CSV table of C-alpha atoms and ligand atoms in Angstrom, one decimal:
chain,number,residue,atom,x,y,z
J,1,MET,CA,48.0,-12.8,-40.6
J,2,ILE,CA,50.7,-10.3,-41.6
J,3,PHE,CA,50.3,-6.8,-40.1
J,4,ASP,CA,51.6,-4.8,-43.1
J,5,VAL,CA,51.3,-7.4,-45.7
J,6,ASP,CA,51.8,-5.0,-48.7
J,7,HIS,CA,55.3,-4.0,-47.4
J,8,GLU,CA,56.4,-7.1,-45.6
J,9,THR,CA,55.9,-9.4,-48.5
J,10,LEU,CA,56.9,-7.1,-51.4
J,11,PRO,CA,58.7,-9.0,-54.1
J,12,ARG,CA,62.4,-8.3,-53.9
J,13,GLU,CA,62.5,-6.4,-57.1
J,14,GLU,CA,59.9,-4.0,-56.0
J,15,LEU,CA,61.4,-3.8,-52.5
J,16,GLN,CA,64.8,-2.9,-54.1
J,17,ALA,CA,63.3,-0.3,-56.4
J,18,MET,CA,61.7,1.3,-53.3
J,19,GLN,CA,65.0,1.2,-51.5
J,20,LEU,CA,66.8,2.9,-54.3
J,21,ARG,CA,64.3,5.8,-54.4
J,22,ARG,CA,64.5,6.2,-50.7
J,23,LEU,CA,68.3,5.9,-50.6
J,24,GLN,CA,68.6,8.7,-53.1
J,25,ILE,CA,66.4,11.0,-51.1
J,26,THR,CA,68.3,10.1,-47.9
J,27,VAL,CA,71.7,10.8,-49.4
J,28,GLU,CA,70.5,14.1,-50.8
J,29,ARG,CA,69.1,15.0,-47.4
J,30,CYS,CA,72.3,14.1,-45.6
J,31,TYR,CA,74.5,16.0,-48.1
J,32,GLU,CA,72.4,19.1,-48.0
J,33,THR,CA,71.7,19.3,-44.3
J,34,VAL,CA,74.5,17.6,-42.2
J,35,ARG,CA,77.9,19.1,-42.4
J,36,PHE,CA,79.6,15.9,-41.4
J,37,TYR,CA,78.1,13.9,-44.3
J,38,ARG,CA,78.8,16.7,-46.8
J,39,GLU,CA,82.5,16.8,-45.8
J,40,ALA,CA,82.9,13.1,-45.7
J,41,MET,CA,81.3,12.7,-49.2
J,42,ASP,CA,83.3,15.6,-50.6
J,43,GLU,CA,86.5,14.0,-49.4
J,44,LEU,CA,85.6,10.8,-51.3
J,45,GLU,CA,84.5,13.0,-54.3
J,46,ILE,CA,81.0,11.5,-54.2
J,47,LYS,CA,77.9,13.5,-54.9
J,48,PRO,CA,74.2,12.5,-54.3
J,49,HIS,CA,73.6,12.2,-58.1
J,50,HIS,CA,76.3,9.5,-58.3
J,51,ILE,CA,74.0,7.1,-56.5
J,52,LYS,CA,72.3,5.4,-59.5
J,53,THR,CA,71.9,1.8,-58.3
J,54,LEU,CA,71.6,0.2,-54.8
J,55,SER,CA,75.1,-1.2,-55.0
J,56,ASP,CA,76.5,2.4,-55.4
J,57,VAL,CA,76.0,2.6,-51.7
J,58,LYS,CA,79.5,1.2,-51.5
J,59,PHE,CA,80.9,4.5,-52.6
J,60,LEU,CA,79.4,6.3,-49.6
J,61,PRO,CA,81.5,6.9,-46.4
J,62,TYR,CA,80.9,4.8,-43.4
J,63,THR,CA,79.7,6.4,-40.2
J,64,LYS,CA,81.2,5.3,-36.9
J,65,LYS,CA,80.0,5.6,-33.3
J,66,GLU,CA,82.9,8.0,-32.5
J,67,GLN,CA,81.8,10.4,-35.2
J,68,LEU,CA,78.3,10.6,-33.9
J,69,ARG,CA,79.7,11.2,-30.4
J,70,ASP,CA,82.0,13.9,-31.7
J,71,ASN,CA,78.9,15.8,-32.9
J,72,TYR,CA,77.3,15.8,-29.5
J,73,PRO,CA,74.6,16.8,-28.9
J,74,PHE,CA,72.7,17.8,-32.0
J,75,GLY,CA,75.4,18.1,-34.7
J,76,MET,CA,74.1,15.2,-36.8
J,77,PHE,CA,70.5,16.3,-36.9
J,78,ALA,CA,69.1,16.9,-40.4
J,79,VAL,CA,66.2,19.1,-39.4
J,80,PRO,CA,66.0,22.3,-37.3
J,81,PRO,CA,65.3,21.8,-33.6
J,82,ASP,CA,61.7,23.0,-33.9
J,83,GLN,CA,60.9,19.9,-36.0
J,84,VAL,CA,62.4,17.5,-33.5
J,85,ALA,CA,59.5,15.8,-31.6
J,86,ARG,CA,61.7,13.7,-29.3
J,87,VAL,CA,65.2,12.8,-28.4
J,88,HIS,CA,66.7,9.6,-27.0
J,89,ALA,CA,70.3,8.7,-26.2
J,90,SER,CA,72.5,5.6,-26.2
J,91,SER,CA,73.5,4.3,-22.8
J,92,GLY,CA,77.1,5.4,-23.3
J,93,THR,CA,78.8,3.8,-20.3
J,94,THR,CA,81.5,6.5,-20.2
J,95,GLY,CA,81.6,10.1,-21.2
J,96,LYS,CA,79.0,11.8,-23.4
J,97,PRO,CA,76.1,9.7,-24.8
J,98,ILE,CA,75.1,9.7,-28.5
J,99,VAL,CA,72.0,11.8,-28.8
J,100,VAL,CA,69.5,11.0,-31.6
J,101,GLY,CA,66.3,12.9,-32.7
J,102,TYR,CA,63.0,12.0,-34.3
J,103,THR,CA,60.4,14.1,-36.2
J,104,ARG,CA,56.8,13.2,-35.7
J,105,ARG,CA,56.9,11.1,-38.8
J,106,ASP,CA,60.0,9.3,-37.6
J,107,ILE,CA,58.1,8.4,-34.4
J,108,ALA,CA,55.1,7.2,-36.4
J,109,ASN,CA,57.4,5.0,-38.6
J,110,TRP,CA,59.1,3.7,-35.5
J,111,SER,CA,55.8,2.7,-33.8
J,112,HIS,CA,54.7,1.1,-37.1
J,113,MET,CA,57.9,-1.0,-37.3
J,114,VAL,CA,57.6,-2.1,-33.6
J,115,ALA,CA,53.9,-3.0,-34.3
J,116,ARG,CA,55.1,-5.0,-37.3
J,117,SER,CA,57.7,-6.7,-35.1
J,118,LEU,CA,55.3,-7.5,-32.3
J,119,SER,CA,52.8,-8.9,-34.8
J,120,ALA,CA,55.5,-11.0,-36.5
J,121,ALA,CA,56.3,-12.4,-33.1
J,122,GLY,CA,52.7,-13.6,-32.8
J,123,LEU,CA,51.1,-10.8,-30.7
J,124,ARG,CA,47.6,-9.7,-31.6
J,125,PRO,CA,45.2,-7.0,-30.4
J,126,GLY,CA,43.9,-8.2,-27.1
J,127,ASP,CA,47.3,-9.3,-26.0
J,128,ARG,CA,48.8,-7.6,-22.9
J,129,LEU,CA,52.5,-6.6,-23.2
J,130,HIS,CA,54.4,-6.3,-19.9
J,131,ASN,CA,57.2,-4.0,-20.9
J,132,ALA,CA,60.2,-4.3,-18.5
J,133,PHE,CA,62.6,-2.4,-20.8
J,134,GLY,CA,63.9,0.8,-19.2
J,135,PHE,CA,61.9,4.0,-19.9
J,136,GLY,CA,63.7,7.3,-20.4
J,137,LEU,CA,66.5,8.3,-22.7
J,138,PHE,CA,67.1,4.6,-23.5
J,139,THR,CA,65.0,3.7,-26.5
J,140,GLY,CA,63.8,0.2,-25.3
J,141,GLY,CA,60.9,1.2,-23.1
J,142,MET,CA,59.2,3.9,-25.1
J,143,GLY,CA,59.9,2.3,-28.4
J,144,LEU,CA,58.0,-0.9,-27.5
J,145,HIS,CA,55.3,1.1,-25.7
J,146,TYR,CA,54.2,3.1,-28.7
J,147,GLY,CA,54.5,0.1,-31.0
J,148,ALA,CA,52.3,-1.9,-28.6
J,149,GLU,CA,49.7,0.9,-28.7
J,150,ALA,CA,49.9,1.0,-32.5
J,151,LEU,CA,49.2,-2.7,-32.8
J,152,GLY,CA,46.2,-2.3,-30.4
J,153,LEU,CA,47.7,-4.2,-27.5
J,154,MET,CA,47.2,-3.4,-23.8
J,155,ALA,CA,50.6,-1.8,-23.0
J,156,ILE,CA,51.9,-2.2,-19.5
J,157,PRO,CA,54.8,0.3,-19.1
J,158,MET,CA,56.4,-1.3,-16.1
J,159,SER,CA,60.1,-0.3,-16.9
J,160,GLY,CA,63.0,-2.2,-15.3
J,161,GLY,CA,63.8,-3.0,-11.6
J,162,GLN,CA,61.5,-3.8,-8.7
J,163,THR,CA,61.6,-7.4,-9.6
J,164,GLN,CA,59.2,-8.7,-7.0
J,165,LYS,CA,56.6,-6.1,-8.0
J,166,GLN,CA,57.1,-7.2,-11.7
J,167,ILE,CA,56.2,-10.7,-10.7
J,168,MET,CA,53.1,-9.6,-8.8
J,169,LEU,CA,51.9,-7.4,-11.7
J,170,LEU,CA,52.7,-10.1,-14.3
J,171,ALA,CA,50.3,-12.3,-12.5
J,172,ASP,CA,47.6,-9.8,-11.5
J,173,PHE,CA,47.4,-8.0,-14.9
J,174,GLY,CA,47.4,-11.3,-16.8
J,175,ALA,CA,50.2,-10.3,-19.2
J,176,THR,CA,50.3,-12.6,-22.2
J,177,ALA,CA,53.7,-11.3,-23.4
J,178,LEU,CA,56.9,-10.0,-21.7
J,179,CYS,CA,59.6,-7.9,-23.2
J,180,CYS,CA,63.0,-7.1,-21.6
J,181,THR,CA,66.6,-8.2,-21.9
J,182,PRO,CA,67.1,-11.9,-21.8
J,183,SER,CA,69.3,-11.6,-18.8
J,184,TYR,CA,66.6,-9.7,-16.9
J,185,ALA,CA,64.0,-12.3,-17.9
J,186,LEU,CA,66.1,-14.9,-16.3
J,187,ASN,CA,66.5,-12.8,-13.2
J,188,ILE,CA,62.7,-12.5,-13.0
J,189,ALA,CA,62.3,-16.2,-13.5
J,190,GLU,CA,64.7,-16.9,-10.7
J,191,GLU,CA,63.2,-14.4,-8.3
J,192,ALA,CA,59.7,-15.9,-8.9
J,193,GLU,CA,61.0,-19.4,-8.2
J,194,LYS,CA,62.6,-18.2,-5.0
J,195,LEU,CA,59.2,-16.8,-4.0
J,196,GLY,CA,57.6,-20.1,-4.7
J,197,PHE,CA,55.7,-18.7,-7.6
J,198,ASP,CA,55.1,-20.9,-10.6
J,199,MET,CA,55.7,-18.7,-13.7
J,200,ARG,CA,54.5,-21.5,-15.9
J,201,LYS,CA,51.0,-21.1,-14.6
J,202,LEU,CA,50.7,-17.5,-15.7
J,203,SER,CA,49.0,-16.5,-19.0
J,204,LEU,CA,52.4,-15.5,-20.5
J,205,ARG,CA,52.9,-17.1,-23.9
J,206,ILE,CA,55.4,-14.9,-25.7
J,207,GLY,CA,58.7,-13.3,-24.7
J,208,LEU,CA,60.4,-10.7,-26.8
J,209,PHE,CA,64.0,-10.4,-25.8
J,210,GLY,CA,66.8,-8.2,-27.0
J,211,ALA,CA,69.2,-5.3,-26.4
J,212,GLU,CA,72.0,-7.7,-25.6
J,213,PRO,CA,73.5,-10.8,-27.3
J,214,TRP,CA,72.1,-14.2,-26.2
J,215,SER,CA,72.4,-17.7,-27.2
J,216,GLU,CA,70.1,-20.4,-28.5
J,217,GLU,CA,70.7,-22.3,-25.2
J,218,MET,CA,69.4,-19.2,-23.4
J,219,ARG,CA,66.3,-19.4,-25.5
J,220,TYR,CA,65.6,-23.0,-24.4
J,221,GLU,CA,66.3,-22.0,-20.8
J,222,LEU,CA,63.8,-19.1,-20.9
J,223,GLU,CA,61.2,-21.0,-22.9
J,224,SER,CA,61.2,-23.8,-20.3
J,225,ARG,CA,61.3,-21.7,-17.2
J,226,LEU,CA,58.6,-19.3,-18.3
J,227,GLN,CA,56.6,-21.7,-20.6
J,228,ILE,CA,56.7,-19.3,-23.5
J,229,ASP,CA,57.9,-18.9,-27.0
J,230,ALA,CA,61.0,-16.7,-26.8
J,231,LEU,CA,61.8,-14.5,-29.8
J,232,ASP,CA,64.6,-12.2,-30.6
J,233,ILE,CA,64.1,-8.5,-31.2
J,234,TYR,CA,66.9,-6.2,-32.5
J,235,GLY,CA,67.5,-2.5,-32.7
J,236,LEU,CA,69.9,0.3,-31.8
J,237,THR,CA,69.6,3.9,-30.8
J,238,GLU,CA,71.8,5.3,-33.6
J,239,VAL,CA,69.5,3.8,-36.2
J,240,MET,CA,66.1,4.1,-34.5
J,241,GLY,CA,65.7,1.9,-31.4
J,242,PRO,CA,64.1,-1.5,-31.0
J,243,GLY,CA,62.1,-2.9,-33.9
J,244,VAL,CA,64.8,-2.7,-36.7
J,245,GLY,CA,64.1,-6.4,-37.0
J,246,VAL,CA,62.5,-9.4,-35.2
J,247,GLU,CA,62.3,-13.1,-35.5
J,248,CYS,CA,59.0,-14.3,-36.9
J,249,ARG,CA,57.1,-16.9,-34.9
J,250,GLU,CA,56.9,-19.3,-37.8
J,251,GLY,CA,60.6,-19.3,-38.6
J,252,LYS,CA,62.3,-18.7,-35.3
J,253,HIS,CA,65.6,-18.7,-37.2
J,254,GLY,CA,67.1,-15.3,-37.8
J,255,LEU,CA,65.5,-11.9,-37.6
J,256,HIS,CA,63.7,-10.2,-40.5
J,257,LEU,CA,65.2,-6.7,-40.8
J,258,TRP,CA,62.7,-4.2,-42.2
J,259,GLU,CA,64.3,-3.4,-45.5
J,260,ASP,CA,61.8,-0.9,-46.7
J,261,HIS,CA,63.1,1.4,-44.0
J,262,PHE,CA,66.8,0.2,-43.8
J,263,LEU,CA,69.5,-0.7,-46.3
J,264,ILE,CA,71.4,-3.6,-44.6
J,265,GLU,CA,75.0,-4.5,-45.4
J,266,CYS,CA,77.3,-7.0,-43.9
J,267,VAL,CA,80.9,-5.9,-44.1
J,268,ASP,CA,84.4,-7.1,-43.2
J,269,VAL,CA,85.3,-5.8,-39.8
J,270,ASP,CA,88.8,-4.9,-40.6
J,271,THR,CA,88.7,-3.8,-44.3
J,272,GLY,CA,85.1,-2.6,-44.5
J,273,GLU,CA,84.7,-4.5,-47.8
J,274,PRO,CA,81.0,-5.6,-48.4
J,275,LEU,CA,80.6,-9.3,-47.9
J,276,PRO,CA,78.2,-11.6,-49.8
J,277,TYR,CA,75.2,-13.2,-48.1
J,278,GLY,CA,76.1,-16.1,-45.9
J,279,GLU,CA,79.4,-14.7,-44.7
J,280,GLN,CA,80.0,-13.5,-41.1
J,281,GLY,CA,80.8,-9.8,-40.7
J,282,GLU,CA,79.7,-6.5,-39.2
J,283,ILE,CA,76.2,-5.3,-39.9
J,284,ALA,CA,76.2,-1.7,-41.4
J,285,ILE,CA,72.9,0.1,-41.7
J,286,THR,CA,71.7,3.0,-43.8
J,287,THR,CA,68.4,4.5,-42.8
J,288,LEU,CA,66.0,5.0,-45.7
J,289,THR,CA,63.1,7.0,-44.2
J,290,LYS,CA,64.6,8.8,-41.2
J,291,GLU,CA,64.1,12.6,-41.3
J,292,ALA,CA,65.7,14.0,-38.1
J,293,PHE,CA,68.6,11.6,-37.8
J,294,PRO,CA,69.5,9.7,-41.0
J,295,VAL,CA,72.6,7.6,-40.9
J,296,LEU,CA,74.7,6.5,-43.9
J,297,ARG,CA,76.4,3.0,-43.5
J,298,PHE,CA,76.4,3.1,-39.8
J,299,ARG,CA,78.9,0.5,-38.5
J,300,THR,CA,76.9,-1.2,-35.7
J,301,ARG,CA,79.8,-3.3,-34.4
J,302,ASP,CA,77.3,-6.2,-34.3
J,303,ILE,CA,78.6,-9.4,-35.8
J,304,SER,CA,76.2,-11.6,-37.7
J,305,VAL,CA,75.4,-13.3,-41.0
J,306,LEU,CA,72.7,-12.2,-43.5
J,307,GLU,CA,70.6,-14.9,-45.2
J,308,GLN,CA,68.4,-14.6,-48.2
J,309,ALA,CA,66.6,-18.0,-48.3
J,310,PRO,CA,62.9,-17.5,-48.3
J,311,CYS,CA,61.1,-17.8,-45.0
J,312,LYS,CA,58.0,-19.9,-44.5
J,313,CYS,CA,56.2,-16.9,-43.0
J,314,GLY,CA,56.1,-15.3,-46.5
J,315,ARG,CA,58.0,-12.2,-45.5
J,316,THR,CA,60.5,-11.3,-48.1
J,317,HIS,CA,62.8,-9.2,-46.0
J,318,VAL,CA,66.4,-10.4,-45.4
J,319,ARG,CA,67.1,-12.4,-42.3
J,320,MET,CA,70.0,-11.7,-39.9
J,321,ARG,CA,71.2,-14.6,-37.8
J,322,ARG,CA,71.2,-14.2,-34.0
J,323,ILE,CA,74.0,-11.7,-33.2
J,324,SER,CA,77.1,-13.5,-31.9
J,325,GLY,CA,78.3,-10.4,-30.1
J,326,ARG,CA,79.7,-6.9,-30.6
J,327,SER,CA,83.1,-6.6,-32.2
J,328,ASP,CA,84.3,-4.7,-29.2
J,329,ASP,CA,83.1,-7.5,-26.8
J,330,MET,CA,85.1,-10.1,-28.7
J,331,LEU,CA,87.8,-11.5,-26.5
J,332,ILE,CA,91.1,-12.6,-27.9
J,333,ILE,CA,92.6,-15.1,-25.5
J,334,ARG,CA,96.0,-16.4,-26.5
J,335,GLY,CA,95.2,-15.9,-30.1
J,336,VAL,CA,91.7,-17.4,-30.1
J,337,ASN,CA,88.7,-15.2,-30.8
J,338,VAL,CA,85.8,-15.8,-28.5
J,339,PHE,CA,82.4,-14.2,-27.9
J,340,PRO,CA,80.7,-14.4,-24.5
J,341,THR,CA,77.7,-16.0,-26.1
J,342,GLN,CA,79.9,-19.0,-27.1
J,343,VAL,CA,80.9,-19.5,-23.5
J,344,GLU,CA,77.2,-19.0,-22.5
J,345,ALA,CA,76.1,-21.8,-24.8
J,346,ILE,CA,78.6,-24.3,-23.3
J,347,LEU,CA,77.7,-23.3,-19.7
J,348,MET,CA,74.0,-23.7,-20.4
J,349,ARG,CA,74.4,-27.1,-21.9
J,350,THR,CA,75.9,-28.2,-18.5
J,351,GLU,CA,72.8,-29.2,-16.5
J,352,THR,CA,74.3,-28.9,-13.0
J,353,LEU,CA,75.1,-25.2,-13.5
J,354,SER,CA,72.8,-22.3,-13.0
J,355,PRO,CA,72.6,-19.9,-16.1
J,356,PHE,CA,74.3,-17.0,-14.3
J,357,TYR,CA,77.9,-16.2,-15.3
J,358,GLN,CA,80.5,-13.5,-15.7
J,359,ILE,CA,83.8,-13.7,-17.5
J,360,GLU,CA,87.0,-12.1,-16.1
J,361,VAL,CA,90.0,-11.4,-18.2
J,362,PHE,CA,93.5,-10.7,-16.8
J,363,ARG,CA,97.0,-10.2,-18.1
J,364,GLU,CA,99.5,-12.5,-16.6
J,365,GLY,CA,103.0,-11.5,-17.8
J,366,PHE,CA,102.6,-11.3,-21.5
J,367,LEU,CA,99.7,-13.7,-21.7
J,368,ASP,CA,96.0,-13.1,-21.4
J,369,SER,CA,94.1,-15.4,-19.1
J,370,MET,CA,90.4,-15.9,-18.7
J,371,VAL,CA,88.3,-17.0,-15.7
J,372,VAL,CA,84.7,-18.0,-16.1
J,373,ASN,CA,82.7,-17.5,-13.0
J,374,VAL,CA,79.5,-19.5,-12.9
J,375,GLU,CA,77.1,-20.7,-10.3
J,376,ALA,CA,76.3,-24.3,-9.2
J,377,SER,CA,72.7,-25.3,-9.2
J,378,PRO,CA,71.7,-25.9,-5.5
J,379,PRO,CA,71.9,-29.8,-5.8
J,380,LEU,CA,75.4,-29.6,-7.3
J,381,TYR,CA,76.5,-27.3,-4.6
J,382,ALA,CA,75.2,-29.7,-2.0
J,383,LYS,CA,77.4,-32.4,-3.4
J,384,GLY,CA,80.5,-30.7,-2.2
J,385,GLN,CA,83.8,-29.3,-3.6
J,386,GLU,CA,85.2,-32.5,-5.0
J,387,PHE,CA,82.2,-33.0,-7.2
J,388,MET,CA,82.2,-29.4,-8.3
J,389,ASP,CA,85.8,-29.6,-9.2
J,390,ARG,CA,84.9,-32.5,-11.5
J,391,VAL,CA,82.2,-30.4,-13.2
J,392,SER,CA,84.5,-27.4,-13.7
J,393,ALA,CA,87.2,-29.7,-15.2
J,394,LYS,CA,84.6,-31.0,-17.6
J,395,VAL,CA,83.4,-27.5,-18.6
J,396,GLN,CA,87.0,-26.4,-19.1
J,397,LYS,CA,87.5,-29.4,-21.4
J,398,ASP,CA,84.3,-28.5,-23.3
J,399,LEU,CA,85.4,-24.9,-23.7
J,400,LYS,CA,88.8,-26.2,-25.1
J,401,ASP,CA,87.2,-28.7,-27.4
J,402,PHE,CA,84.4,-26.6,-28.8
J,403,ILE,CA,85.8,-23.1,-28.8
J,404,GLY,CA,89.5,-23.7,-28.5
J,405,ILE,CA,90.2,-21.6,-25.5
J,406,THR,CA,92.0,-22.5,-22.4
J,407,CYS,CA,90.5,-20.9,-19.3
J,408,ARG,CA,89.7,-21.5,-15.7
J,409,VAL,CA,86.1,-22.3,-14.7
J,410,GLN,CA,85.2,-21.3,-11.1
J,411,ILE,CA,82.0,-22.6,-9.7
J,412,HIS,CA,80.4,-20.5,-7.0
J,413,PRO,CA,77.4,-20.8,-4.7
J,414,THR,CA,73.9,-19.7,-6.0
J,415,GLY,CA,73.4,-15.9,-5.9
J,416,THR,CA,77.0,-14.8,-6.1
J,417,VAL,CA,77.1,-13.7,-9.7
J,418,GLU,CA,75.6,-10.2,-10.1
J,419,ARG,CA,72.0,-10.3,-11.4
J,420,SER,CA,71.1,-8.1,-14.4
J,421,MET,CA,68.4,-5.4,-14.3
J,422,GLY,CA,68.9,-4.5,-18.0
J,423,LYS,CA,71.9,-5.2,-20.1
J,424,ALA,CA,74.0,-7.8,-18.3
J,425,MET,CA,77.7,-7.1,-17.8
J,426,ARG,CA,79.2,-10.3,-19.2
J,427,VAL,CA,82.8,-9.4,-19.2
J,428,VAL,CA,85.0,-7.7,-16.6
J,429,ASP,CA,88.3,-6.9,-18.3
J,430,HIS,CA,91.0,-6.2,-15.8
J,431,ARG,CA,93.5,-5.5,-18.6
J,432,LYS,CA,91.6,-2.3,-19.5
J,433,LYS,CA,91.6,-1.2,-15.8
J,434,ALA,CA,95.3,-1.9,-15.5
J,435,ALA,CA,95.9,0.1,-18.7
J,436,GLN,CA,93.9,3.1,-17.4
J,437,SER,CA,95.5,3.3,-13.9
X,1,ADP,P1,74.4,0.9,-26.4
X,1,ADP,O1,74.2,-0.4,-25.7
X,1,ADP,O2,75.4,0.9,-27.5
X,1,ADP,O3,74.6,2.1,-25.5
X,1,ADP,P2,71.7,0.7,-27.4
X,1,ADP,O4,71.0,0.7,-26.1
X,1,ADP,O5,71.1,1.4,-28.5
X,1,ADP,O6,73.1,1.3,-27.2
X,1,ADP,O7,71.9,-0.8,-27.7
X,1,ADP,C1,72.0,-1.3,-29.1
X,1,ADP,C2,72.9,-2.5,-29.1
X,1,ADP,O8,72.4,-3.5,-28.3
X,1,ADP,C3,73.0,-3.1,-30.5
X,1,ADP,O9,74.0,-2.4,-31.3
X,1,ADP,C4,73.5,-4.5,-30.1
X,1,ADP,O10,74.9,-4.5,-29.8
X,1,ADP,C5,72.7,-4.8,-28.9
X,1,ADP,N1,71.5,-5.5,-29.2
X,1,ADP,C6,70.2,-5.0,-29.4
X,1,ADP,N2,69.3,-6.0,-29.7
X,1,ADP,C7,70.0,-7.1,-29.7
X,1,ADP,C8,69.7,-8.5,-30.0
X,1,ADP,N3,68.5,-8.9,-30.3
X,1,ADP,N4,70.7,-9.4,-29.9
X,1,ADP,C9,72.0,-9.0,-29.6
X,1,ADP,N5,72.3,-7.8,-29.4
X,1,ADP,C10,71.4,-6.8,-29.4
X,2,ZN,ZN1,59.8,-15.3,-41.3
């Protein structure tokens, strides 16, 4: 059963005709109502009527995170404040956050897309969704909440934190699905095991995880520890929030991005040139239906590959491979590019290690060096230092053989690596700290 079968299975020609109509309206709206877009388009000497085909999108200016931030708080809104039904903001670790707005129709569309996503992941009315994404300015909690209601689920707005209470309520309320970040799901699973609680005996059957990059190996880990199907859900504040796309349960290979609401491009990180399907690059998104906060070619910094091969679920919308990481999280260690998810994959393939890790990067003289801090499983730790040294030598070799990086792997006792409550901090970059001080 497909929730919105008319739109989700539209033949591509019709889908593209719809995209073009909506793109023209969006460009017009941006040009007429948002000073930033008008100035950026004038500079490139491009007017809304120049957009005659979908590929003309390449003439439009890119929008970057910094530009949204420069227009804090409401400078990028395309409607007057009295039409804004709600605002959210990106987490923005330092300085001012990016504030986004929604009209009532934007909220309705968002809920609809989340409902679609939940349904594609296999949830049906009658399911109970335990929502451990944070509620508040962060889009995760509320975005999933209203989508769950729109699909007719029992929504359980738990929010993040209070891990022991999460476990009690997961059991007592009989949740059939859990949504949160993958790192927090792992934290919940570990805490439950510590309490002697068998998560596999719960009624949980589906996990929807997102808001941070994760690996296929992490999927296996979560699936076996929680006895669920673990699916990937994607979204970002600047474009809408969660529900921009999701993995379908039938395919479990790449996320369908809802192309009737978004125009998706994959572009070269350095040159900004559009790339063909199948090539790895940065995902850029143009909203097609947003009223309060439309964006033109927003550079997400998320690195992935778009694929157009048909999916067995019957949905015609493009698929985006699991995100390897954000361009700004990519580490360059002695000339080799590496994403934390690549390191994660190797660590998780090593059975004697626990799946908790953090990477530290230092500058030693003119060279960058990297230390991977990871935990031993309790049986490994019990075997003593010599044995652990052998395991770390083996992992160091695997990292060298499979990714090409030389680094030091330090194995620590269980519980020493910081546990995540939301987005995990995978990298501590001491070079940045040194540069700041
Ligand atoms: P930020 O973290 O930038 O403050 P958001 O809370 O809006 O803002 O998070 C959006 C970002 O989270 C995305 O751009 C992406 O980097 C990451 N993200 C979201 N979903 C996923 C996913 N399923 N896989 C990998 N990364 C994701
Ligand atoms: Zn599919």
